[in-house]
JSON list of C-alpha atoms in Angstrom, two decimals:
[
{"chain": "A", "resi": 1, "resn": "UNK", "atom": "CA", "xyz": [0.00, 0.00, 0.00]},
{"chain": "A", "resi": 2, "resn": "UNK", "atom": "CA", "xyz": [3.03, 2.28, -0.23]},
{"chain": "A", "resi": 3, "resn": "UNK", "atom": "CA", "xyz": [1.83, 3.78, -3.54]},
{"chain": "A", "resi": 4, "resn": "UNK", "atom": "CA", "xyz": [-1.34, 5.21, -2.02]},
{"chain": "A", "resi": 5, "resn": "UNK", "atom": "CA", "xyz": [-1.14, 8.95, -1.56]},
{"chain": "A", "resi": 6, "resn": "UNK", "atom": "CA", "xyz": [-2.70, 10.69, 1.45]},
{"chain": "A", "resi": 7, "resn": "UNK", "atom": "CA", "xyz": [-5.57, 13.11, 0.83]},
{"chain": "A", "resi": 8, "resn": "UNK", "atom": "CA", "xyz": [-4.62, 16.73, 0.13]},
{"chain": "A", "resi": 9, "resn": "UNK", "atom": "CA", "xyz": [-4.94, 19.47, 2.72]},
{"chain": "A", "resi": 10, "resn": "UNK", "atom": "CA", "xyz": [-8.58, 20.27, 3.47]},
{"chain": "A", "resi": 11, "resn": "UNK", "atom": "CA", "xyz": [-9.73, 23.24, 1.37]},
{"chain": "A", "resi": 12, "resn": "UNK", "atom": "CA", "xyz": [-11.62, 25.74, 3.53]},
{"chain": "A", "resi": 13, "resn": "UNK", "atom": "CA", "xyz": [-12.51, 28.05, 0.63]},
{"chain": "A", "resi": 14, "resn": "UNK", "atom": "CA", "xyz": [-14.89, 25.66, -1.12]},
{"chain": "A", "resi": 15, "resn": "UNK", "atom": "CA", "xyz": [-18.22, 27.04, -2.34]},
{"chain": "A", "resi": 16, "resn": "UNK", "atom": "CA", "xyz": [-19.88, 23.82, -1.13]},
{"chain": "A", "resi": 17, "resn": "UNK", "atom": "CA", "xyz": [-18.14, 23.20, 2.19]},
{"chain": "A", "resi": 18, "resn": "UNK", "atom": "CA", "xyz": [-20.45, 20.37, 3.23]},
{"chain": "A", "resi": 19, "resn": "UNK", "atom": "CA", "xyz": [-19.66, 18.33, 0.12]},
{"chain": "A", "resi": 20, "resn": "UNK", "atom": "CA", "xyz": [-15.93, 19.10, 0.36]},
{"chain": "A", "resi": 21, "resn": "UNK", "atom": "CA", "xyz": [-15.78, 18.09, 4.04]},
{"chain": "A", "resi": 22, "resn": "UNK", "atom": "CA", "xyz": [-17.66, 14.81, 3.58]},
{"chain": "A", "resi": 23, "resn": "UNK", "atom": "CA", "xyz": [-15.55, 13.85, 0.57]},
{"chain": "A", "resi": 24, "resn": "UNK", "atom": "CA", "xyz": [-12.29, 14.71, 2.34]},
{"chain": "A", "resi": 25, "resn": "UNK", "atom": "CA", "xyz": [-13.31, 12.85, 5.51]},
{"chain": "A", "resi": 26, "resn": "UNK", "atom": "CA", "xyz": [-14.19, 9.72, 3.50]},
{"chain": "A", "resi": 27, "resn": "UNK", "atom": "CA", "xyz": [-10.86, 9.86, 1.66]},
{"chain": "A", "resi": 28, "resn": "UNK", "atom": "CA", "xyz": [-8.96, 10.26, 4.95]},
{"chain": "A", "resi": 29, "resn": "UNK", "atom": "CA", "xyz": [-10.74, 7.25, 6.49]},
{"chain": "A", "resi": 30, "resn": "UNK", "atom": "CA", "xyz": [-9.99, 5.07, 3.46]},
{"chain": "A", "resi": 31, "resn": "UNK", "atom": "CA", "xyz": [-6.35, 6.13, 3.51]},
{"chain": "A", "resi": 32, "resn": "UNK", "atom": "CA", "xyz": [-5.83, 5.30, 7.19]},
{"chain": "A", "resi": 33, "resn": "UNK", "atom": "CA", "xyz": [-7.69, 1.98, 6.90]},
{"chain": "A", "resi": 34, "resn": "UNK", "atom": "CA", "xyz": [-5.54, 0.88, 3.95]},
{"chain": "A", "resi": 35, "resn": "UNK", "atom": "CA", "xyz": [-2.12, 2.18, 4.96]},
{"chain": "A", "resi": 36, "resn": "UNK", "atom": "CA", "xyz": [-2.11, 2.13, 8.75]},
{"chain": "A", "resi": 37, "resn": "UNK", "atom": "CA", "xyz": [-4.73, -0.33, 10.03]},
{"chain": "A", "resi": 38, "resn": "UNK", "atom": "CA", "xyz": [-2.65, -1.23, 13.10]},
{"chain": "A", "resi": 39, "resn": "UNK", "atom": "CA", "xyz": [-1.75, 2.33, 14.06]},
{"chain": "A", "resi": 40, "resn": "UNK", "atom": "CA", "xyz": [-2.86, 3.85, 17.35]},
{"chain": "A", "resi": 41, "resn": "UNK", "atom": "CA", "xyz": [-5.74, 6.32, 17.29]},
{"chain": "A", "resi": 42, "resn": "UNK", "atom": "CA", "xyz": [-3.41, 9.03, 18.58]},
{"chain": "A", "resi": 43, "resn": "UNK", "atom": "CA", "xyz": [-1.24, 8.56, 15.48]},
{"chain": "A", "resi": 44, "resn": "UNK", "atom": "CA", "xyz": [-4.27, 8.87, 13.22]},
{"chain": "A", "resi": 45, "resn": "UNK", "atom": "CA", "xyz": [-5.36, 12.01, 15.07]},
{"chain": "A", "resi": 46, "resn": "UNK", "atom": "CA", "xyz": [-1.94, 13.57, 14.54]},
{"chain": "A", "resi": 47, "resn": "UNK", "atom": "CA", "xyz": [-2.11, 12.76, 10.81]},
{"chain": "A", "resi": 48, "resn": "UNK", "atom": "CA", "xyz": [-5.62, 14.20, 10.73]},
{"chain": "A", "resi": 49, "resn": "UNK", "atom": "CA", "xyz": [-4.48, 17.47, 12.30]},
{"chain": "A", "resi": 50, "resn": "UNK", "atom": "CA", "xyz": [-1.49, 17.62, 9.96]},
{"chain": "A", "resi": 51, "resn": "UNK", "atom": "CA", "xyz": [-3.67, 17.24, 6.86]},
{"chain": "A", "resi": 52, "resn": "UNK", "atom": "CA", "xyz": [-6.06, 19.91, 8.12]},
{"chain": "A", "resi": 53, "resn": "UNK", "atom": "CA", "xyz": [-3.36, 22.43, 7.30]},
{"chain": "A", "resi": 54, "resn": "UNK", "atom": "CA", "xyz": [-2.40, 25.55, 9.20]},
{"chain": "A", "resi": 55, "resn": "UNK", "atom": "CA", "xyz": [-5.71, 27.33, 8.62]},
{"chain": "A", "resi": 56, "resn": "UNK", "atom": "CA", "xyz": [-7.67, 24.24, 9.58]},
{"chain": "A", "resi": 57, "resn": "UNK", "atom": "CA", "xyz": [-5.76, 23.82, 12.84]},
{"chain": "A", "resi": 58, "resn": "UNK", "atom": "CA", "xyz": [-6.19, 27.50, 13.65]},
{"chain": "A", "resi": 59, "resn": "UNK", "atom": "CA", "xyz": [-9.91, 27.24, 13.00]},
{"chain": "A", "resi": 60, "resn": "UNK", "atom": "CA", "xyz": [-10.10, 24.13, 15.15]},
{"chain": "A", "resi": 61, "resn": "UNK", "atom": "CA", "xyz": [-8.47, 25.92, 18.07]},
{"chain": "A", "resi": 62, "resn": "UNK", "atom": "CA", "xyz": [-10.89, 28.84, 17.88]},
{"chain": "A", "resi": 63, "resn": "UNK", "atom": "CA", "xyz": [-14.07, 26.80, 17.64]},
{"chain": "A", "resi": 64, "resn": "UNK", "atom": "CA", "xyz": [-15.96, 26.16, 20.86]},
{"chain": "A", "resi": 65, "resn": "UNK", "atom": "CA", "xyz": [-16.93, 22.74, 22.16]},
{"chain": "A", "resi": 66, "resn": "UNK", "atom": "CA", "xyz": [-15.59, 19.33, 21.23]},
{"chain": "A", "resi": 67, "resn": "UNK", "atom": "CA", "xyz": [-13.22, 19.08, 18.29]},
{"chain": "A", "resi": 68, "resn": "UNK", "atom": "CA", "xyz": [-15.25, 16.60, 16.26]},
{"chain": "A", "resi": 69, "resn": "UNK", "atom": "CA", "xyz": [-18.64, 18.22, 16.79]},
{"chain": "A", "resi": 70, "resn": "UNK", "atom": "CA", "xyz": [-17.16, 21.66, 16.10]},
{"chain": "A", "resi": 71, "resn": "UNK", "atom": "CA", "xyz": [-15.68, 20.56, 12.77]},
{"chain": "A", "resi": 72, "resn": "UNK", "atom": "CA", "xyz": [-18.92, 18.90, 11.73]},
{"chain": "A", "resi": 73, "resn": "UNK", "atom": "CA", "xyz": [-21.00, 21.95, 12.64]},
{"chain": "A", "resi": 74, "resn": "UNK", "atom": "CA", "xyz": [-18.70, 24.33, 10.78]},
{"chain": "A", "resi": 75, "resn": "UNK", "atom": "CA", "xyz": [-18.41, 22.19, 7.65]},
{"chain": "A", "resi": 76, "resn": "UNK", "atom": "CA", "xyz": [-22.10, 21.22, 7.57]},
{"chain": "A", "resi": 77, "resn": "UNK", "atom": "CA", "xyz": [-24.03, 24.48, 8.00]},
{"chain": "A", "resi": 78, "resn": "UNK", "atom": "CA", "xyz": [-27.79, 24.47, 8.51]},
{"chain": "A", "resi": 79, "resn": "UNK", "atom": "CA", "xyz": [-29.70, 23.60, 5.34]},
{"chain": "A", "resi": 80, "resn": "UNK", "atom": "CA", "xyz": [-32.25, 26.09, 4.04]},
{"chain": "A", "resi": 81, "resn": "UNK", "atom": "CA", "xyz": [-35.28, 23.83, 3.70]},
{"chain": "A", "resi": 82, "resn": "UNK", "atom": "CA", "xyz": [-37.18, 26.29, 1.49]},
{"chain": "A", "resi": 83, "resn": "UNK", "atom": "CA", "xyz": [-34.34, 26.51, -1.02]},
{"chain": "A", "resi": 84, "resn": "UNK", "atom": "CA", "xyz": [-33.83, 22.73, -1.04]},
{"chain": "A", "resi": 85, "resn": "UNK", "atom": "CA", "xyz": [-37.51, 22.13, -1.73]},
{"chain": "A", "resi": 86, "resn": "UNK", "atom": "CA", "xyz": [-37.49, 24.75, -4.47]},
{"chain": "A", "resi": 87, "resn": "UNK", "atom": "CA", "xyz": [-34.65, 22.89, -6.19]},
{"chain": "A", "resi": 88, "resn": "UNK", "atom": "CA", "xyz": [-36.58, 19.64, -5.87]},
{"chain": "A", "resi": 89, "resn": "UNK", "atom": "CA", "xyz": [-39.84, 20.95, -7.31]},
{"chain": "A", "resi": 90, "resn": "UNK", "atom": "CA", "xyz": [-38.07, 22.76, -10.17]},
{"chain": "A", "resi": 91, "resn": "UNK", "atom": "CA", "xyz": [-36.12, 19.68, -11.29]},
{"chain": "A", "resi": 92, "resn": "UNK", "atom": "CA", "xyz": [-37.41, 18.40, -14.65]},
{"chain": "A", "resi": 93, "resn": "UNK", "atom": "CA", "xyz": [-36.20, 15.49, -16.74]},
{"chain": "A", "resi": 94, "resn": "UNK", "atom": "CA", "xyz": [-33.56, 16.44, -19.29]},
{"chain": "A", "resi": 95, "resn": "UNK", "atom": "CA", "xyz": [-34.13, 15.93, -23.01]},
{"chain": "A", "resi": 96, "resn": "UNK", "atom": "CA", "xyz": [-31.85, 12.89, -23.24]},
{"chain": "A", "resi": 97, "resn": "UNK", "atom": "CA", "xyz": [-31.94, 11.93, -19.54]},
{"chain": "A", "resi": 98, "resn": "UNK", "atom": "CA", "xyz": [-33.05, 8.38, -18.73]},
{"chain": "A", "resi": 99, "resn": "UNK", "atom": "CA", "xyz": [-35.81, 7.79, -16.21]},
{"chain": "A", "resi": 100, "resn": "UNK", "atom": "CA", "xyz": [-33.42, 6.00, -13.82]},
{"chain": "A", "resi": 101, "resn": "UNK", "atom": "CA", "xyz": [-31.02, 8.95, -13.82]},
{"chain": "A", "resi": 102, "resn": "UNK", "atom": "CA", "xyz": [-33.89, 11.37, -13.29]},
{"chain": "A", "resi": 103, "resn": "UNK", "atom": "CA", "xyz": [-35.28, 9.39, -10.36]},
{"chain": "A", "resi": 104, "resn": "UNK", "atom": "CA", "xyz": [-31.83, 9.13, -8.77]},
{"chain": "A", "resi": 105, "resn": "UNK", "atom": "CA", "xyz": [-31.33, 12.88, -8.98]},
{"chain": "A", "resi": 106, "resn": "UNK", "atom": "CA", "xyz": [-34.74, 13.50, -7.42]},
{"chain": "A", "resi": 107, "resn": "UNK", "atom": "CA", "xyz": [-33.97, 11.11, -4.56]},
{"chain": "A", "resi": 108, "resn": "UNK", "atom": "CA", "xyz": [-30.73, 12.97, -3.84]},
{"chain": "A", "resi": 109, "resn": "UNK", "atom": "CA", "xyz": [-32.52, 16.32, -3.82]},
{"chain": "A", "resi": 110, "resn": "UNK", "atom": "CA", "xyz": [-35.25, 14.95, -1.54]},
{"chain": "A", "resi": 111, "resn": "UNK", "atom": "CA", "xyz": [-32.72, 13.97, 1.13]},
{"chain": "A", "resi": 112, "resn": "UNK", "atom": "CA", "xyz": [-32.38, 17.57, 2.31]},
{"chain": "A", "resi": 113, "resn": "UNK", "atom": "CA", "xyz": [-36.06, 18.53, 1.95]},
{"chain": "A", "resi": 114, "resn": "UNK", "atom": "CA", "xyz": [-37.36, 16.96, 5.18]},
{"chain": "A", "resi": 115, "resn": "UNK", "atom": "CA", "xyz": [-40.48, 15.57, 3.48]},
{"chain": "A", "resi": 116, "resn": "UNK", "atom": "CA", "xyz": [-41.02, 12.92, 6.14]},
{"chain": "A", "resi": 117, "resn": "UNK", "atom": "CA", "xyz": [-43.77, 10.36, 5.49]},
{"chain": "A", "resi": 118, "resn": "UNK", "atom": "CA", "xyz": [-44.97, 12.06, 2.28]},
{"chain": "A", "resi": 119, "resn": "UNK", "atom": "CA", "xyz": [-41.57, 11.70, 0.59]},
{"chain": "A", "resi": 120, "resn": "UNK", "atom": "CA", "xyz": [-42.59, 8.87, -1.77]},
{"chain": "A", "resi": 121, "resn": "UNK", "atom": "CA", "xyz": [-45.80, 10.57, -2.87]},
{"chain": "A", "resi": 122, "resn": "UNK", "atom": "CA", "xyz": [-43.94, 13.81, -3.61]},
{"chain": "A", "resi": 123, "resn": "UNK", "atom": "CA", "xyz": [-41.30, 11.88, -5.56]},
{"chain": "A", "resi": 124, "resn": "UNK", "atom": "CA", "xyz": [-44.08, 10.31, -7.61]},
{"chain": "A", "resi": 125, "resn": "UNK", "atom": "CA", "xyz": [-45.68, 13.69, -8.27]},
{"chain": "A", "resi": 126, "resn": "UNK", "atom": "CA", "xyz": [-42.38, 15.29, -9.31]},
{"chain": "A", "resi": 127, "resn": "UNK", "atom": "CA", "xyz": [-41.64, 12.41, -11.68]},
{"chain": "A", "resi": 128, "resn": "UNK", "atom": "CA", "xyz": [-45.04, 12.72, -13.36]},
{"chain": "A", "resi": 129, "resn": "UNK", "atom": "CA", "xyz": [-44.96, 16.52, -13.61]},
{"chain": "A", "resi": 130, "resn": "UNK", "atom": "CA", "xyz": [-41.32, 16.71, -14.71]},
{"chain": "A", "resi": 131, "resn": "UNK", "atom": "CA", "xyz": [-41.32, 14.08, -17.46]},
{"chain": "A", "resi": 132, "resn": "UNK", "atom": "CA", "xyz": [-40.06, 15.11, -20.90]},
{"chain": "A", "resi": 133, "resn": "UNK", "atom": "CA", "xyz": [-42.75, 12.92, -22.52]},
{"chain": "A", "resi": 134, "resn": "UNK", "atom": "CA", "xyz": [-46.23, 14.55, -22.47]},
{"chain": "A", "resi": 135, "resn": "UNK", "atom": "CA", "xyz": [-47.93, 11.39, -23.76]},
{"chain": "A", "resi": 136, "resn": "UNK", "atom": "CA", "xyz": [-46.49, 9.32, -20.94]},
{"chain": "A", "resi": 137, "resn": "UNK", "atom": "CA", "xyz": [-47.53, 11.98, -18.43]},
{"chain": "A", "resi": 138, "resn": "UNK", "atom": "CA", "xyz": [-51.12, 11.76, -19.65]},
{"chain": "A", "resi": 139, "resn": "UNK", "atom": "CA", "xyz": [-50.94, 7.97, -19.37]},
{"chain": "A", "resi": 140, "resn": "UNK", "atom": "CA", "xyz": [-49.78, 8.18, -15.75]},
{"chain": "A", "resi": 141, "resn": "UNK", "atom": "CA", "xyz": [-52.42, 10.76, -14.84]},
{"chain": "A", "resi": 142, "resn": "UNK", "atom": "CA", "xyz": [-55.11, 8.29, -15.89]},
{"chain": "A", "resi": 143, "resn": "UNK", "atom": "CA", "xyz": [-53.82, 5.71, -13.39]},
{"chain": "A", "resi": 144, "resn": "UNK", "atom": "CA", "xyz": [-55.82, 5.31, -10.19]},
{"chain": "A", "resi": 145, "resn": "UNK", "atom": "CA", "xyz": [-53.90, 4.98, -6.91]},
{"chain": "A", "resi": 146, "resn": "UNK", "atom": "CA", "xyz": [-50.55, 5.31, -8.68]},
{"chain": "A", "resi": 147, "resn": "UNK", "atom": "CA", "xyz": [-47.67, 4.38, -6.37]},
{"chain": "A", "resi": 148, "resn": "UNK", "atom": "CA", "xyz": [-44.07, 5.47, -6.68]},
{"chain": "A", "resi": 149, "resn": "UNK", "atom": "CA", "xyz": [-42.88, 1.99, -7.67]},
{"chain": "A", "resi": 150, "resn": "UNK", "atom": "CA", "xyz": [-45.65, 1.60, -10.27]},
{"chain": "A", "resi": 151, "resn": "UNK", "atom": "CA", "xyz": [-44.86, 5.04, -11.67]},
{"chain": "A", "resi": 152, "resn": "UNK", "atom": "CA", "xyz": [-41.18, 4.19, -12.11]},
{"chain": "A", "resi": 153, "resn": "UNK", "atom": "CA", "xyz": [-41.95, 0.81, -13.70]},
{"chain": "A", "resi": 154, "resn": "UNK", "atom": "CA", "xyz": [-44.37, 2.35, -16.21]},
{"chain": "A", "resi": 155, "resn": "UNK", "atom": "CA", "xyz": [-41.79, 5.00, -17.13]},
{"chain": "A", "resi": 156, "resn": "UNK", "atom": "CA", "xyz": [-39.12, 2.34, -17.64]},
{"chain": "A", "resi": 157, "resn": "UNK", "atom": "CA", "xyz": [-41.47, 0.28, -19.80]},
{"chain": "A", "resi": 158, "resn": "UNK", "atom": "CA", "xyz": [-42.32, 3.31, -21.96]},
{"chain": "A", "resi": 159, "resn": "UNK", "atom": "CA", "xyz": [-38.64, 4.18, -22.32]},
{"chain": "A", "resi": 160, "resn": "UNK", "atom": "CA", "xyz": [-37.76, 0.62, -23.36]},
{"chain": "A", "resi": 161, "resn": "UNK", "atom": "CA", "xyz": [-40.68, 0.58, -25.80]},
{"chain": "A", "resi": 162, "resn": "UNK", "atom": "CA", "xyz": [-39.41, 3.74, -27.52]},
{"chain": "A", "resi": 163, "resn": "UNK", "atom": "CA", "xyz": [-35.93, 2.29, -27.87]},
{"chain": "A", "resi": 164, "resn": "UNK", "atom": "CA", "xyz": [-37.28, -0.98, -29.30]},
{"chain": "A", "resi": 165, "resn": "UNK", "atom": "CA", "xyz": [-39.45, 0.95, -31.74]},
{"chain": "A", "resi": 166, "resn": "UNK", "atom": "CA", "xyz": [-36.40, 2.83, -33.02]},
{"chain": "A", "resi": 167, "resn": "UNK", "atom": "CA", "xyz": [-34.56, -0.46, -33.50]},
{"chain": "A", "resi": 168, "resn": "UNK", "atom": "CA", "xyz": [-37.43, -2.02, -35.44]},
{"chain": "A", "resi": 169, "resn": "UNK", "atom": "CA", "xyz": [-38.00, 1.00, -37.67]},
{"chain": "A", "resi": 170, "resn": "UNK", "atom": "CA", "xyz": [-34.30, 1.03, -38.54]},
{"chain": "A", "resi": 171, "resn": "UNK", "atom": "CA", "xyz": [-34.09, 4.82, -38.54]},
{"chain": "A", "resi": 172, "resn": "UNK", "atom": "CA", "xyz": [-33.05, 6.95, -35.62]},
{"chain": "A", "resi": 173, "resn": "UNK", "atom": "CA", "xyz": [-33.66, 10.65, -35.27]},
{"chain": "A", "resi": 174, "resn": "UNK", "atom": "CA", "xyz": [-30.01, 11.27, -36.16]},
{"chain": "A", "resi": 175, "resn": "UNK", "atom": "CA", "xyz": [-30.30, 9.30, -39.41]},
{"chain": "A", "resi": 176, "resn": "UNK", "atom": "CA", "xyz": [-33.39, 11.21, -40.49]},
{"chain": "A", "resi": 177, "resn": "UNK", "atom": "CA", "xyz": [-31.65, 14.49, -39.69]},
{"chain": "A", "resi": 178, "resn": "UNK", "atom": "CA", "xyz": [-28.64, 13.41, -41.77]},
{"chain": "A", "resi": 179, "resn": "UNK", "atom": "CA", "xyz": [-30.89, 12.79, -44.80]},
{"chain": "A", "resi": 180, "resn": "UNK", "atom": "CA", "xyz": [-32.42, 16.26, -44.47]},
{"chain": "A", "resi": 181, "resn": "UNK", "atom": "CA", "xyz": [-29.04, 17.91, -44.14]},
{"chain": "A", "resi": 182, "resn": "UNK", "atom": "CA", "xyz": [-27.81, 16.08, -47.25]},
{"chain": "A", "resi": 183, "resn": "UNK", "atom": "CA", "xyz": [-30.85, 17.31, -49.19]},
{"chain": "A", "resi": 184, "resn": "UNK", "atom": "CA", "xyz": [-30.16, 20.91, -48.14]},
{"chain": "A", "resi": 185, "resn": "UNK", "atom": "CA", "xyz": [-26.54, 20.61, -49.29]},
{"chain": "A", "resi": 186, "resn": "UNK", "atom": "CA", "xyz": [-27.40, 19.83, -52.92]},
{"chain": "A", "resi": 187, "resn": "UNK", "atom": "CA", "xyz": [-25.21, 21.98, -55.20]},
{"chain": "A", "resi": 188, "resn": "UNK", "atom": "CA", "xyz": [-26.69, 24.53, -57.58]},
{"chain": "A", "resi": 189, "resn": "UNK", "atom": "CA", "xyz": [-27.41, 23.05, -60.98]},
{"chain": "A", "resi": 190, "resn": "UNK", "atom": "CA", "xyz": [-28.45, 19.62, -59.66]},
{"chain": "A", "resi": 191, "resn": "UNK", "atom": "CA", "xyz": [-32.03, 18.51, -60.00]},
{"chain": "A", "resi": 192, "resn": "UNK", "atom": "CA", "xyz": [-34.11, 19.20, -56.89]},
{"chain": "A", "resi": 193, "resn": "UNK", "atom": "CA", "xyz": [-35.12, 15.75, -55.72]},
{"chain": "A", "resi": 194, "resn": "UNK", "atom": "CA", "xyz": [-36.07, 13.76, -52.64]},
{"chain": "A", "resi": 195, "resn": "UNK", "atom": "CA", "xyz": [-36.81, 10.22, -51.60]},
{"chain": "A", "resi": 196, "resn": "UNK", "atom": "CA", "xyz": [-40.42, 11.22, -51.11]},
{"chain": "A", "resi": 197, "resn": "UNK", "atom": "CA", "xyz": [-42.56, 13.23, -53.49]},
{"chain": "A", "resi": 198, "resn": "UNK", "atom": "CA", "xyz": [-44.25, 14.86, -50.50]},
{"chain": "A", "resi": 199, "resn": "UNK", "atom": "CA", "xyz": [-40.90, 16.09, -49.26]},
{"chain": "A", "resi": 200, "resn": "UNK", "atom": "CA", "xyz": [-40.14, 17.60, -52.68]},
{"chain": "A", "resi": 201, "resn": "UNK", "atom": "CA", "xyz": [-43.51, 19.35, -52.78]},
{"chain": "A", "resi": 202, "resn": "UNK", "atom": "CA", "xyz": [-43.01, 20.80, -49.33]},
{"chain": "A", "resi": 203, "resn": "UNK", "atom": "CA", "xyz": [-39.59, 22.17, -50.27]},
{"chain": "A", "resi": 204, "resn": "UNK", "atom": "CA", "xyz": [-41.08, 23.72, -53.41]},
{"chain": "A", "resi": 205, "resn": "UNK", "atom": "CA", "xyz": [-43.81, 25.43, -51.38]},
{"chain": "A", "resi": 206, "resn": "UNK", "atom": "CA", "xyz": [-41.21, 26.79, -48.99]},
{"chain": "A", "resi": 207, "resn": "UNK", "atom": "CA", "xyz": [-39.14, 28.07, -51.92]},
{"chain": "A", "resi": 208, "resn": "UNK", "atom": "CA", "xyz": [-42.12, 29.79, -53.52]},
{"chain": "A", "resi": 209, "resn": "UNK", "atom": "CA", "xyz": [-43.06, 31.32, -50.18]},
{"chain": "A", "resi": 210, "resn": "UNK", "atom": "CA", "xyz": [-39.59, 32.80, -49.78]},
{"chain": "A", "resi": 211, "resn": "UNK", "atom": "CA", "xyz": [-39.72, 34.18, -53.34]},
{"chain": "A", "resi": 212, "resn": "UNK", "atom": "CA", "xyz": [-43.07, 35.79, -52.62]},
{"chain": "A", "resi": 213, "resn": "UNK", "atom": "CA", "xyz": [-41.82, 37.32, -49.34]},
{"chain": "A", "resi": 214, "resn": "UNK", "atom": "CA", "xyz": [-38.77, 38.82, -51.08]},
{"chain": "A", "resi": 215, "resn": "UNK", "atom": "CA", "xyz": [-40.81, 39.94, -54.13]},
{"chain": "A", "resi": 216, "resn": "UNK", "atom": "CA", "xyz": [-38.65, 37.83, -56.46]},
{"chain": "A", "resi": 217, "resn": "UNK", "atom": "CA", "xyz": [-39.96, 37.21, -59.98]},
{"chain": "A", "resi": 218, "resn": "UNK", "atom": "CA", "xyz": [-39.01, 33.95, -61.69]},
{"chain": "A", "resi": 219, "resn": "UNK", "atom": "CA", "xyz": [-37.74, 33.89, -65.30]},
{"chain": "A", "resi": 220, "resn": "UNK", "atom": "CA", "xyz": [-39.83, 31.32, -67.19]},
{"chain": "A", "resi": 221, "resn": "UNK", "atom": "CA", "xyz": [-36.95, 30.61, -69.62]},
{"chain": "A", "resi": 222, "resn": "UNK", "atom": "CA", "xyz": [-34.57, 29.63, -66.83]},
{"chain": "A", "resi": 223, "resn": "UNK", "atom": "CA", "xyz": [-36.87, 28.30, -64.14]},
{"chain": "A", "resi": 224, "resn": "UNK", "atom": "CA", "xyz": [-37.68, 24.59, -64.52]},
{"chain": "A", "resi": 225, "resn": "UNK", "atom": "CA", "xyz": [-39.87, 22.51, -62.24]},
{"chain": "A", "resi": 226, "resn": "UNK", "atom": "CA", "xyz": [-40.01, 18.77, -61.74]},
{"chain": "A", "resi": 227, "resn": "UNK", "atom": "CA", "xyz": [-43.81, 18.90, -61.85]},
{"chain": "A", "resi": 228, "resn": "UNK", "atom": "CA", "xyz": [-45.86, 20.44, -64.65]},
{"chain": "A", "resi": 229, "resn": "UNK", "atom": "CA", "xyz": [-48.09, 22.21, -62.13]},
{"chain": "A", "resi": 230, "resn": "UNK", "atom": "CA", "xyz": [-48.45, 22.69, -58.38]},
{"chain": "A", "resi": 231, "resn": "UNK", "atom": "CA", "xyz": [-51.06, 24.16, -56.06]},
{"chain": "A", "resi": 232, "resn": "UNK", "atom": "CA", "xyz": [-50.08, 26.94, -53.67]},
{"chain": "A", "resi": 233, "resn": "UNK", "atom": "CA", "xyz": [-52.31, 29.15, -51.46]},
{"chain": "A", "resi": 234, "resn": "UNK", "atom": "CA", "xyz": [-55.41, 28.75, -53.62]},
{"chain": "A", "resi": 235, "resn": "UNK", "atom": "CA", "xyz": [-53.53, 29.11, -56.91]},
{"chain": "A", "resi": 236, "resn": "UNK", "atom": "CA", "xyz": [-52.07, 26.79, -59.51]},
{"chain": "A", "resi": 237, "resn": "UNK", "atom": "CA", "xyz": [-48.59, 27.45, -60.82]},
{"chain": "A", "resi": 238, "resn": "UNK", "atom": "CA", "xyz": [-48.09, 25.94, -64.30]},
{"chain": "A", "resi": 239, "resn": "UNK", "atom": "CA", "xyz": [-45.75, 26.40, -67.26]},
{"chain": "A", "resi": 240, "resn": "UNK", "atom": "CA", "xyz": [-48.33, 28.85, -68.61]},
{"chain": "A", "resi": 241, "resn": "UNK", "atom": "CA", "xyz": [-48.29, 31.03, -65.51]},
{"chain": "A", "resi": 242, "resn": "UNK", "atom": "CA", "xyz": [-50.36, 31.48, -62.34]},
{"chain": "A", "resi": 243, "resn": "UNK", "atom": "CA", "xyz": [-54.11, 30.94, -62.16]},
{"chain": "A", "resi": 244, "resn": "UNK", "atom": "CA", "xyz": [-56.84, 30.48, -59.56]},
{"chain": "A", "resi": 245, "resn": "UNK", "atom": "CA", "xyz": [-57.22, 26.92, -58.28]},
{"chain": "A", "resi": 246, "resn": "UNK", "atom": "CA", "xyz": [-60.56, 25.74, -59.76]},
{"chain": "A", "resi": 247, "resn": "UNK", "atom": "CA", "xyz": [-61.20, 23.51, -56.73]},
{"chain": "A", "resi": 248, "resn": "UNK", "atom": "CA", "xyz": [-61.24, 26.50, -54.37]}
]
């Protein structure tokens, strides 16, 4: 165990002193258990005081009461319950965040909220309200006597179902996006085309709309369309010009 390094000097300037203290204390305990299991407690205390650093030892001397309780009180200040609950109730599921990760984060936030016996019901409510899937939320709201465990299981099942559906369809969102990007990158002079006629028609409508907004007039001798005619905002655009759509 000679290669194991001791923890660094405790940083007293951390923005989150409680987290820094707990992490440092855990690292110190692991270090002493691995490298000096047979050492006397007095030796461990001396190492502890040494690793506190000069500022830490000075602070320890000025604090009132027992050494251990004083350190714990200083490094773990009172939690503002209102702020902690605000963070909990404002936590929504991220766009690409899995349900298990979301639930874990909510459980961690709930630890400092002092919810007591209503903790599970509030976790369930936050999961339902914070989901990134509106359809799944509606499904859960229709459930009678929905428990926390049932809520999590239904969310996991829905998540797995979406992943399986993507696998079966053979096209992910990224693949579809890549096709659209490739279509937009067609060089000038190439024929405007698409795998779907509907997609081509939609692009043509968008093009005509932009021309109309910018007051651009098209030269009939140079402008060629894949289709002989197309309908747009109650009008028909043909090789002979623009006319009212007879079906309107």
